[in-house]
mmCIF file of C-alpha atoms and ligand atoms in Angstrom:
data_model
loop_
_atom_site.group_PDB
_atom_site.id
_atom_site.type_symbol
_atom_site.label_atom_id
_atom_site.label_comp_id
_atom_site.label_asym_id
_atom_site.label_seq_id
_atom_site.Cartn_x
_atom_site.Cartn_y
_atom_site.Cartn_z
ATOM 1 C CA UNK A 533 0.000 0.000 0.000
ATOM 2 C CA UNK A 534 2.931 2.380 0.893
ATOM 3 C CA UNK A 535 4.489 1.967 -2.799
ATOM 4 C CA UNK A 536 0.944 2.752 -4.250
ATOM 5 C CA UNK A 537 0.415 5.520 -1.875
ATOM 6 C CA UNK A 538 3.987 7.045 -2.988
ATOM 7 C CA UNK A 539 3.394 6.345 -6.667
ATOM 8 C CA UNK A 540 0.092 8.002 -6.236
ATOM 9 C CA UNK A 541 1.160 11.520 -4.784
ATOM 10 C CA UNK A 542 4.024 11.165 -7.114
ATOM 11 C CA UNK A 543 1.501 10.754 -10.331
ATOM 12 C CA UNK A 544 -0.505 14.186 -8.925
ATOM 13 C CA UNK A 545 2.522 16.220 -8.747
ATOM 14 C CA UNK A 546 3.908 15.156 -12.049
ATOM 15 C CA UNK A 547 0.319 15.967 -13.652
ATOM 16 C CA UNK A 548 -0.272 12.324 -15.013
ATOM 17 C CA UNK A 549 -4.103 12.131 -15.203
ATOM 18 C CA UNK A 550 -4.360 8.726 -16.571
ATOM 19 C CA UNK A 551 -1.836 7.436 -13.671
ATOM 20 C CA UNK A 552 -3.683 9.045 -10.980
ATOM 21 C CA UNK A 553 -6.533 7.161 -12.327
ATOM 22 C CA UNK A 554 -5.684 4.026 -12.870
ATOM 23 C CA UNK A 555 -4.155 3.656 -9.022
ATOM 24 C CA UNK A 556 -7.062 5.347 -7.549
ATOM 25 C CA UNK A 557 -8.844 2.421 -9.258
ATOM 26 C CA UNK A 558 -5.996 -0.007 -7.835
ATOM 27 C CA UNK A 559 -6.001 1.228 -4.795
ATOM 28 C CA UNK A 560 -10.344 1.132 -4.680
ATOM 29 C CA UNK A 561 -9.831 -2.440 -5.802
ATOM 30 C CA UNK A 562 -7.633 -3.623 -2.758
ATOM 31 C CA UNK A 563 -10.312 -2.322 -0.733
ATOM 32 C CA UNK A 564 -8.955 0.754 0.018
ATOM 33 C CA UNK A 565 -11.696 3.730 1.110
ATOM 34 C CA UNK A 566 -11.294 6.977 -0.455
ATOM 35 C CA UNK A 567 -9.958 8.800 2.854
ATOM 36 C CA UNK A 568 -6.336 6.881 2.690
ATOM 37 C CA UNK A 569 -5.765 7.382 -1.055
ATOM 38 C CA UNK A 570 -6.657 11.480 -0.391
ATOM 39 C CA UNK A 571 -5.185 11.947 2.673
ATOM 40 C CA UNK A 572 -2.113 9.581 2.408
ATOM 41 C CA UNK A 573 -1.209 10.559 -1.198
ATOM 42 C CA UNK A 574 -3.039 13.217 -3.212
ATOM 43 C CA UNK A 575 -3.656 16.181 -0.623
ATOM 44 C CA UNK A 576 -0.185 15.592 0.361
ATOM 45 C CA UNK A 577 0.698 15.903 -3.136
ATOM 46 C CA UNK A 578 -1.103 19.176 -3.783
ATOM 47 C CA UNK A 579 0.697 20.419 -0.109
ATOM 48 C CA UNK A 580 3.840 19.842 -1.978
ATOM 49 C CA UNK A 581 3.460 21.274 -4.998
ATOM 50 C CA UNK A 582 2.185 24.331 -3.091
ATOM 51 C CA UNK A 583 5.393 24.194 -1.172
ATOM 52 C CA UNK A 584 7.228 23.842 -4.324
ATOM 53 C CA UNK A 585 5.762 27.021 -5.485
ATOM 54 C CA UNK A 586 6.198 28.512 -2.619
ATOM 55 C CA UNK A 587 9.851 28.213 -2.330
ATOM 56 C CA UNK A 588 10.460 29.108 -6.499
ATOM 57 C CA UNK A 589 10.533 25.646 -8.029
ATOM 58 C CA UNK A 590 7.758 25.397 -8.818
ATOM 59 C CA UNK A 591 5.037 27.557 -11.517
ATOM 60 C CA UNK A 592 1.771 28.316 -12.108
ATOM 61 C CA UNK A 593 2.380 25.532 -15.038
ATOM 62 C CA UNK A 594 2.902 22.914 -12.739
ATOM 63 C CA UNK A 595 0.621 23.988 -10.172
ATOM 64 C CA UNK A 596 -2.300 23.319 -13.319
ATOM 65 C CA UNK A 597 -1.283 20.213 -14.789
ATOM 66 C CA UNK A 598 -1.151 19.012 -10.787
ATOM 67 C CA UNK A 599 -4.426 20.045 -10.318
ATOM 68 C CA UNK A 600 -5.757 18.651 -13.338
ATOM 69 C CA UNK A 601 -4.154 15.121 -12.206
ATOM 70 C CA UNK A 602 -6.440 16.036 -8.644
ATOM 71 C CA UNK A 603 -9.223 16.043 -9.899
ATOM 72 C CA UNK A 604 -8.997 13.125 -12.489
ATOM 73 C CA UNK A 605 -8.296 11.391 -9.218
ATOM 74 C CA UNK A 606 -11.570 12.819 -7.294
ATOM 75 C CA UNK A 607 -13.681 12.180 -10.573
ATOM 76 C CA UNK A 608 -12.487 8.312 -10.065
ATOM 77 C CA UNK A 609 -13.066 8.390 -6.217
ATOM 78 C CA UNK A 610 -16.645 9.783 -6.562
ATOM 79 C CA UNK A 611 -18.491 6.427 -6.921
ATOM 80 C CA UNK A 612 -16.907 5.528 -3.601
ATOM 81 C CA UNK A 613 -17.930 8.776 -2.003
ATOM 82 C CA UNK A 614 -21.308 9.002 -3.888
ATOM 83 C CA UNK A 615 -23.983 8.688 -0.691
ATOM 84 C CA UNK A 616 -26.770 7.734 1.772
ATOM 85 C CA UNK A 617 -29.596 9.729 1.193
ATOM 86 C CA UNK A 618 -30.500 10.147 5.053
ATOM 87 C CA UNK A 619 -31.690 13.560 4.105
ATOM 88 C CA UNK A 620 -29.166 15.801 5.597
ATOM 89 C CA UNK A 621 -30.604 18.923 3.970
ATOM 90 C CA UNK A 622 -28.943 21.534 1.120
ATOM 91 C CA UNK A 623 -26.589 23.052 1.077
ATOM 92 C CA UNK A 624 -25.309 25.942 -0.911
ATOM 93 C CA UNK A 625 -21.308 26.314 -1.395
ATOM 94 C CA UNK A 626 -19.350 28.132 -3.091
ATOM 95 C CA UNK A 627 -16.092 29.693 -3.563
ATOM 96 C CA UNK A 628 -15.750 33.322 -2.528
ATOM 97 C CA UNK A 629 -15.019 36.541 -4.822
ATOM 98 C CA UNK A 630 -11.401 37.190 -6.021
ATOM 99 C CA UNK A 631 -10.793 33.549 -5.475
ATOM 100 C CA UNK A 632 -11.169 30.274 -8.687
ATOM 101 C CA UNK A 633 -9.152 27.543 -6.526
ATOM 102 C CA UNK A 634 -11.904 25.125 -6.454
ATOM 103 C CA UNK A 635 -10.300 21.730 -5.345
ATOM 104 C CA UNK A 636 -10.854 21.619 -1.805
ATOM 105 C CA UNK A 637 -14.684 23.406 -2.455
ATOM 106 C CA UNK A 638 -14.909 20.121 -4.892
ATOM 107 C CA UNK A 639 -13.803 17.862 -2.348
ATOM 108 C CA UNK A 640 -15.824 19.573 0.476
ATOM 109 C CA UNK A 641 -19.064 18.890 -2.074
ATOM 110 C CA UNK A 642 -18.678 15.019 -2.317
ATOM 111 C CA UNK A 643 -18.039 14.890 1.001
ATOM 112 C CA UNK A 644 -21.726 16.204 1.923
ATOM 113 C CA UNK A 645 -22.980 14.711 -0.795
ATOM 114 C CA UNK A 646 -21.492 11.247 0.472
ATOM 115 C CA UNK A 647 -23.126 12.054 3.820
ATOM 116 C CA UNK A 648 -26.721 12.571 2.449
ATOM 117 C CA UNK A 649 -26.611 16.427 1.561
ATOM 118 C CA UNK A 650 -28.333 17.613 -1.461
ATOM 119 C CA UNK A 651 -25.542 20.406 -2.891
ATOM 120 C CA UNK A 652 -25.804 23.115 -4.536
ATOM 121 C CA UNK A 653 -22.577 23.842 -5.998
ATOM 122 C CA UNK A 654 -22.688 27.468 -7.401
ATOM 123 C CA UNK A 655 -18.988 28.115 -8.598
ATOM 124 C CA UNK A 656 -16.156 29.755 -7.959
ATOM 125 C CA UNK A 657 -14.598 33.667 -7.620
ATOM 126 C CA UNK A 658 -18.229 34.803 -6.239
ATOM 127 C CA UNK A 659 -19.427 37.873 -5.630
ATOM 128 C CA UNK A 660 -21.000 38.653 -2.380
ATOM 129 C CA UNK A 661 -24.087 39.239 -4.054
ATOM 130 C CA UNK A 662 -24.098 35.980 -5.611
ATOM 131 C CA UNK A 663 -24.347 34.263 -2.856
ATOM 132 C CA UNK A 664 -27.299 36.265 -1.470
ATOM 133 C CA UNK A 665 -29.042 35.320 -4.744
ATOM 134 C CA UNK A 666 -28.725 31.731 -4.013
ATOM 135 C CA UNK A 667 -29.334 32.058 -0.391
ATOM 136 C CA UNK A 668 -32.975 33.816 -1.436
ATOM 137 C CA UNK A 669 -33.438 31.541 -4.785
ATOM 138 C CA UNK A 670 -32.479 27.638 -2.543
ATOM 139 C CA UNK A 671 -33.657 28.159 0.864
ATOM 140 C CA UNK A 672 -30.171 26.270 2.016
ATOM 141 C CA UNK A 673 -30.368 24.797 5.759
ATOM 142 C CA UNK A 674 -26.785 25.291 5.548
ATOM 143 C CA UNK A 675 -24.519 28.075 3.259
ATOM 144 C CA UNK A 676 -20.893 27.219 3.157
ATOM 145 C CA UNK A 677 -18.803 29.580 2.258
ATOM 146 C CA UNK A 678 -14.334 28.121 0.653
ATOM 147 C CA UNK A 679 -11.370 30.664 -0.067
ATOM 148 C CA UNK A 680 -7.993 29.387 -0.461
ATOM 149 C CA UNK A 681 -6.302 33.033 -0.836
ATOM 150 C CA UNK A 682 -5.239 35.014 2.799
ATOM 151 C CA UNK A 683 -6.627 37.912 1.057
ATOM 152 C CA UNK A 684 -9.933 36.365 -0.489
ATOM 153 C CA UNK A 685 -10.943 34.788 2.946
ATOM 154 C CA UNK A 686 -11.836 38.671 3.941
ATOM 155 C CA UNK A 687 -14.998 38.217 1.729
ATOM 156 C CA UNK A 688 -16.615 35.904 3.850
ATOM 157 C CA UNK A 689 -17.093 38.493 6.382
ATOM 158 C CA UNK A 690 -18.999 40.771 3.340
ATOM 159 C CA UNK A 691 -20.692 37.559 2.669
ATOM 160 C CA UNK A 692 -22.308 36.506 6.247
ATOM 161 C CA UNK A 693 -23.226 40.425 6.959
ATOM 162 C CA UNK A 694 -24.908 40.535 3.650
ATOM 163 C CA UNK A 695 -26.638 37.080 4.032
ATOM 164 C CA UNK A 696 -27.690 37.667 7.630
ATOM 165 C CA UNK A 697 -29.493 40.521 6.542
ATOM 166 C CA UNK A 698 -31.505 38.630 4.613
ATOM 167 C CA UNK A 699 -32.129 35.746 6.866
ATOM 168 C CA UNK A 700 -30.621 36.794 10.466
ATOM 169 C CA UNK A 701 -30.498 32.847 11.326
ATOM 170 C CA UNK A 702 -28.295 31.539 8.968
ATOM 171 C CA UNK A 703 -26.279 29.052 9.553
ATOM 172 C CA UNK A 704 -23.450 29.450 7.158
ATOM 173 C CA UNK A 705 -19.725 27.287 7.604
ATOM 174 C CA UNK A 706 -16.456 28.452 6.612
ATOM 175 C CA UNK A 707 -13.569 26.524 5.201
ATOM 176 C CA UNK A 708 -10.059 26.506 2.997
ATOM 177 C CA UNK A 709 -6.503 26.363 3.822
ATOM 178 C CA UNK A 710 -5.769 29.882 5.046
ATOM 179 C CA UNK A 711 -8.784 29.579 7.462
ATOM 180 C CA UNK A 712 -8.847 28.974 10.994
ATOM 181 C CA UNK A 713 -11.979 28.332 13.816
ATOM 182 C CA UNK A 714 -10.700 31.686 15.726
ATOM 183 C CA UNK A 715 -10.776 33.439 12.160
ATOM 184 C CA UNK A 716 -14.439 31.741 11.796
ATOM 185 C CA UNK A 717 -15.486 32.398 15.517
ATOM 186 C CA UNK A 718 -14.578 36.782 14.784
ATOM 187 C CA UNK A 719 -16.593 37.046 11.960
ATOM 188 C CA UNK A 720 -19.715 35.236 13.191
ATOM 189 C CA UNK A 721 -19.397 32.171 11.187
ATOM 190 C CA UNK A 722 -21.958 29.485 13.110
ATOM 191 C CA UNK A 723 -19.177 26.661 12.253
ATOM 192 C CA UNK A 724 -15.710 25.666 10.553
ATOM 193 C CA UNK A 725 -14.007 22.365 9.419
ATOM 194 C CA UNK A 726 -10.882 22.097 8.825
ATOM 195 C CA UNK A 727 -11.026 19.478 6.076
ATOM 196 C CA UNK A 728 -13.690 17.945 3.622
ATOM 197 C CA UNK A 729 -14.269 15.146 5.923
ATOM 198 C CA UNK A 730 -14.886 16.594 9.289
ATOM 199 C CA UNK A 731 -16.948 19.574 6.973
ATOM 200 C CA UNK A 732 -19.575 16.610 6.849
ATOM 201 C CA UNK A 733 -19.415 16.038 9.982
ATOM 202 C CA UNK A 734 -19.961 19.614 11.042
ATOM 203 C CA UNK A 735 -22.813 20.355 8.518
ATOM 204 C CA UNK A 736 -24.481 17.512 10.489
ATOM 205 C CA UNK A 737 -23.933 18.834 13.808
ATOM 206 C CA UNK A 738 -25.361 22.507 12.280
ATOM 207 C CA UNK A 739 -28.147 20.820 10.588
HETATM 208 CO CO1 B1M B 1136 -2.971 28.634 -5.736
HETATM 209 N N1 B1M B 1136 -2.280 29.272 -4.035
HETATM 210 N N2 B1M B 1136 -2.798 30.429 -6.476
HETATM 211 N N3 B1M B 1136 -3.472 27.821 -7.412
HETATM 212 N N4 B1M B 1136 -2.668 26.967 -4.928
HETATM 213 C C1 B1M B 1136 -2.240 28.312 -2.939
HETATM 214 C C2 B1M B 1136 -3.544 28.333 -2.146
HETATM 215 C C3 B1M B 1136 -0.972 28.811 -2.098
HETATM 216 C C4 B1M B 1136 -1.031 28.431 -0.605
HETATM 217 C C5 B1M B 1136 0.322 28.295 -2.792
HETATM 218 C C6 B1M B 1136 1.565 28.740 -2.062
HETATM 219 O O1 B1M B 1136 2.002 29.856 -2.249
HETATM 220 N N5 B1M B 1136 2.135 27.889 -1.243
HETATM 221 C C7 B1M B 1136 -1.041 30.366 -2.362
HETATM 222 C C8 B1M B 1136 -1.903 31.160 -1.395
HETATM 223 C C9 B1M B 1136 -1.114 31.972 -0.391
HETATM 224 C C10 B1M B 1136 -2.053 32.673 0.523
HETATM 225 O O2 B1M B 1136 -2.790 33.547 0.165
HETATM 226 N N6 B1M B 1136 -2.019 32.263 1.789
HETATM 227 C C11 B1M B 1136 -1.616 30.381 -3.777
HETATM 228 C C12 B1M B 1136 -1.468 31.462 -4.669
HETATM 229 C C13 B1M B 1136 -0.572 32.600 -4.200
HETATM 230 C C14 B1M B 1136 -2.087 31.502 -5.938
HETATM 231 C C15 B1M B 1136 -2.038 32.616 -6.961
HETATM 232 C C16 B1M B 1136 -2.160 34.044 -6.422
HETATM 233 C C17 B1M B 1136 -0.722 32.436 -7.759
HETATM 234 C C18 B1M B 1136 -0.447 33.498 -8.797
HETATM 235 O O3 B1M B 1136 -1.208 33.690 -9.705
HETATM 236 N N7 B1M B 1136 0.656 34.172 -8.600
HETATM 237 C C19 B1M B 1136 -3.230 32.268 -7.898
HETATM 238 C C20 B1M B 1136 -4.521 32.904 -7.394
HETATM 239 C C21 B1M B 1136 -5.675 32.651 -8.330
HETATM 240 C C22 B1M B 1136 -6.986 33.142 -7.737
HETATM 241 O O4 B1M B 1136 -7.646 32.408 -7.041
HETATM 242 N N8 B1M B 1136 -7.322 34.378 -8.007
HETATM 243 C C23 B1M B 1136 -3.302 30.769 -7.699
HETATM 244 C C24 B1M B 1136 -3.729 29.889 -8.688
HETATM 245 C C25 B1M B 1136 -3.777 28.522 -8.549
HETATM 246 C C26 B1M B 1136 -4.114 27.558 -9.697
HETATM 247 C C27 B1M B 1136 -5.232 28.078 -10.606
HETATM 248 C C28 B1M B 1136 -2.870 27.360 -10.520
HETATM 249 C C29 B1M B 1136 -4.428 26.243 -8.907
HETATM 250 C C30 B1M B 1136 -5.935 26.044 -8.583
HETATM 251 C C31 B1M B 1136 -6.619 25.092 -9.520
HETATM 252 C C32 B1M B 1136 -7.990 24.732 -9.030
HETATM 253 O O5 B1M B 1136 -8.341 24.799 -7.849
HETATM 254 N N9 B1M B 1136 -8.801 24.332 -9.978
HETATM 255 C C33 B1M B 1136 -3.708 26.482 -7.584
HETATM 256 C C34 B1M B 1136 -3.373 25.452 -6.681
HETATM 257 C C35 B1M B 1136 -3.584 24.035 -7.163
HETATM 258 C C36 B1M B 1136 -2.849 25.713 -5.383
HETATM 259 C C37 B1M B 1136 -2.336 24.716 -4.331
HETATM 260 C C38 B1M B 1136 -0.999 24.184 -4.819
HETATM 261 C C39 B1M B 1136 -3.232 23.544 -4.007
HETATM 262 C C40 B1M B 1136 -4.659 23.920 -3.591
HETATM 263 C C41 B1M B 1136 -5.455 22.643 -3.472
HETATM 264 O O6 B1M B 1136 -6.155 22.264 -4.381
HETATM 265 N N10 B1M B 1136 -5.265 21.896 -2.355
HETATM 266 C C42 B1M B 1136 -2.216 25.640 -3.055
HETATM 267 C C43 B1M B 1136 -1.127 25.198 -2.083
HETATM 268 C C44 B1M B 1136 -1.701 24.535 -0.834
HETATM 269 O O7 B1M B 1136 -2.875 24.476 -0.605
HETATM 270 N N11 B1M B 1136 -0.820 24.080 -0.001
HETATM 271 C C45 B1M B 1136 -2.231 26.994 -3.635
HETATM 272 C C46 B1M B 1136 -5.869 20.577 -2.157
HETATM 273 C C47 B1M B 1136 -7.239 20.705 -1.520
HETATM 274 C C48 B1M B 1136 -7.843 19.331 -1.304
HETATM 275 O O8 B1M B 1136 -7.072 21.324 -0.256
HETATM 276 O O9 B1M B 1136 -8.034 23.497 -1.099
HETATM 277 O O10 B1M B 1136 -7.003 23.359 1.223
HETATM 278 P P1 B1M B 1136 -7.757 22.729 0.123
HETATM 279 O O11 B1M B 1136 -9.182 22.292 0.695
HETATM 280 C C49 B1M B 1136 -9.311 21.548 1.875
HETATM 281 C C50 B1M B 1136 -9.509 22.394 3.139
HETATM 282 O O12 B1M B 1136 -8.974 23.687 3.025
HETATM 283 C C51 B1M B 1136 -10.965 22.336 3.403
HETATM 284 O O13 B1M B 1136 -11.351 21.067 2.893
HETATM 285 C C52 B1M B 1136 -10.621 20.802 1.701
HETATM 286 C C53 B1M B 1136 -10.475 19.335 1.516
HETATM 287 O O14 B1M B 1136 -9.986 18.667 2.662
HETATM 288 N N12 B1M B 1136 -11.889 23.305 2.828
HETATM 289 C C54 B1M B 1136 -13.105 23.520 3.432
HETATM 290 C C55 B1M B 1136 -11.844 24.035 1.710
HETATM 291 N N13 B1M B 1136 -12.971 24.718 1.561
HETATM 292 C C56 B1M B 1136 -13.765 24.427 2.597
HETATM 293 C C57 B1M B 1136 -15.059 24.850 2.918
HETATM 294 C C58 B1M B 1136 -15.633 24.345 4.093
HETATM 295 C C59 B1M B 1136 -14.947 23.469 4.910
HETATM 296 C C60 B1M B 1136 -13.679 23.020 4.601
HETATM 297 O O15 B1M B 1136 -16.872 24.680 4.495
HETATM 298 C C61 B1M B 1136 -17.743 25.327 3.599
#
């Protein structure tokens, strides 16, 4: 399992699509759940190609072709995570304005979806009043709110004033790499996950 797990974040960062695919599918067919293969190989392999960036050796290039290779690997996975329908509610969710990284948003989606909530995926690089336009339009028990940028993740503020007004209970979660609970506790955000997985559980607890 370690040597598929290795070749797996290995196959993300180098941007190989129909690798990633074909040892998600190996590693589905030893009976391994979706949760190892993302959190012992390909989120790993998008932290280091972040990293890589980070430090200059990586580019914007690389960063695509990686995240192309991601999501190949979460279009395989989905069957696995596809759900229960226990009727956890909708959900709208979206990424906020200034902001198009839509990976972890994805991931954050099939996770509710996997846990029985009906999603309403409405995009990326939002504008506040987008969101208020869904709120009104879907009714959502629960609005969740991804940014990815330490300068986008200032919109979510904007976002929960502006959605409050409209509906001064509602429940709206927070999430993405630069955010943190005490970030999501100041601006009045009624939860936070840290990661697609525990975002399920969370929406379930706020639901
Ligand atoms: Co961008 N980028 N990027 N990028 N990118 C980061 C985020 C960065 C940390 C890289 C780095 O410098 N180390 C950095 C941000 C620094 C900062 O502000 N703190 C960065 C930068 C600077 C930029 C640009 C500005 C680069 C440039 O143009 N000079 C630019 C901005 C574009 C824009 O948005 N306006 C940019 C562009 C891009 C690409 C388009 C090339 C590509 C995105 C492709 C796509 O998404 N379709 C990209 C990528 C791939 C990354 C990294 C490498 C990987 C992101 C990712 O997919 N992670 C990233 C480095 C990193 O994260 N370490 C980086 C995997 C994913 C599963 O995790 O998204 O964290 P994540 O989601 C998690 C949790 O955060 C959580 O659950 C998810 C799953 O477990 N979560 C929620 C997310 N949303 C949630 C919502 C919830 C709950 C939980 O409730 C509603």
């Amino acid at each position: 399992m370690e040597e598929l797990l290795s070749k797996l974040k290995a196959s993300v960062i180098e941007g190989d699509e129909d690798k990633v695919r074909s040892l998600v599918e190996e590693g589905l067919s030893t009976g391994q759940g979706p949760r190892v293969l993302l959190e012992g190989a390909m989120m790993p392999a998008m932290e280091e190609i972040g990293s890589r960036f980070a430090s200059g050796e990586a580019y914007i290039p690389e960063l695509i072709v990686a995240a192309y290779a991601m999501e190949a690997g979460m279009e395989a996975l989905k069957p696995r995570m596809a759900g229960d329908d226990s009727g956890g509610g909708k959900v709208v969710l979206g990424t906020v304005a200034g902001d198009i990284h839509s990976i972890g948003k994805n991931l954050v989606r099939m996770c509710l979806e996997g846990a029985g909530f009906d999603v309403v995926d409405i995009g990326e690089d939002l504008k506040t009043e987008k969101f208020v336009e869904a709120y009104r339009e879907h009714q959502p028990r629960i609005l969740g709110l991804s940014a990815l940028l330490s300068s986008t993740m200032l919109h979510m503020r904007e976002v929960i004033e502006a959605v409050r007004a409209v509906d001064p209970a509602a429940v709206v979660m927070v999430g993405g790499a630069p955010v943190a609970q005490e970030f999501a506790d100041e601006i009045g955000a009624s939860g936070y996950a840290p990661n697609a997985f525990e975002a399920a559980i969370v929406a379930r607890e706020l639901s």
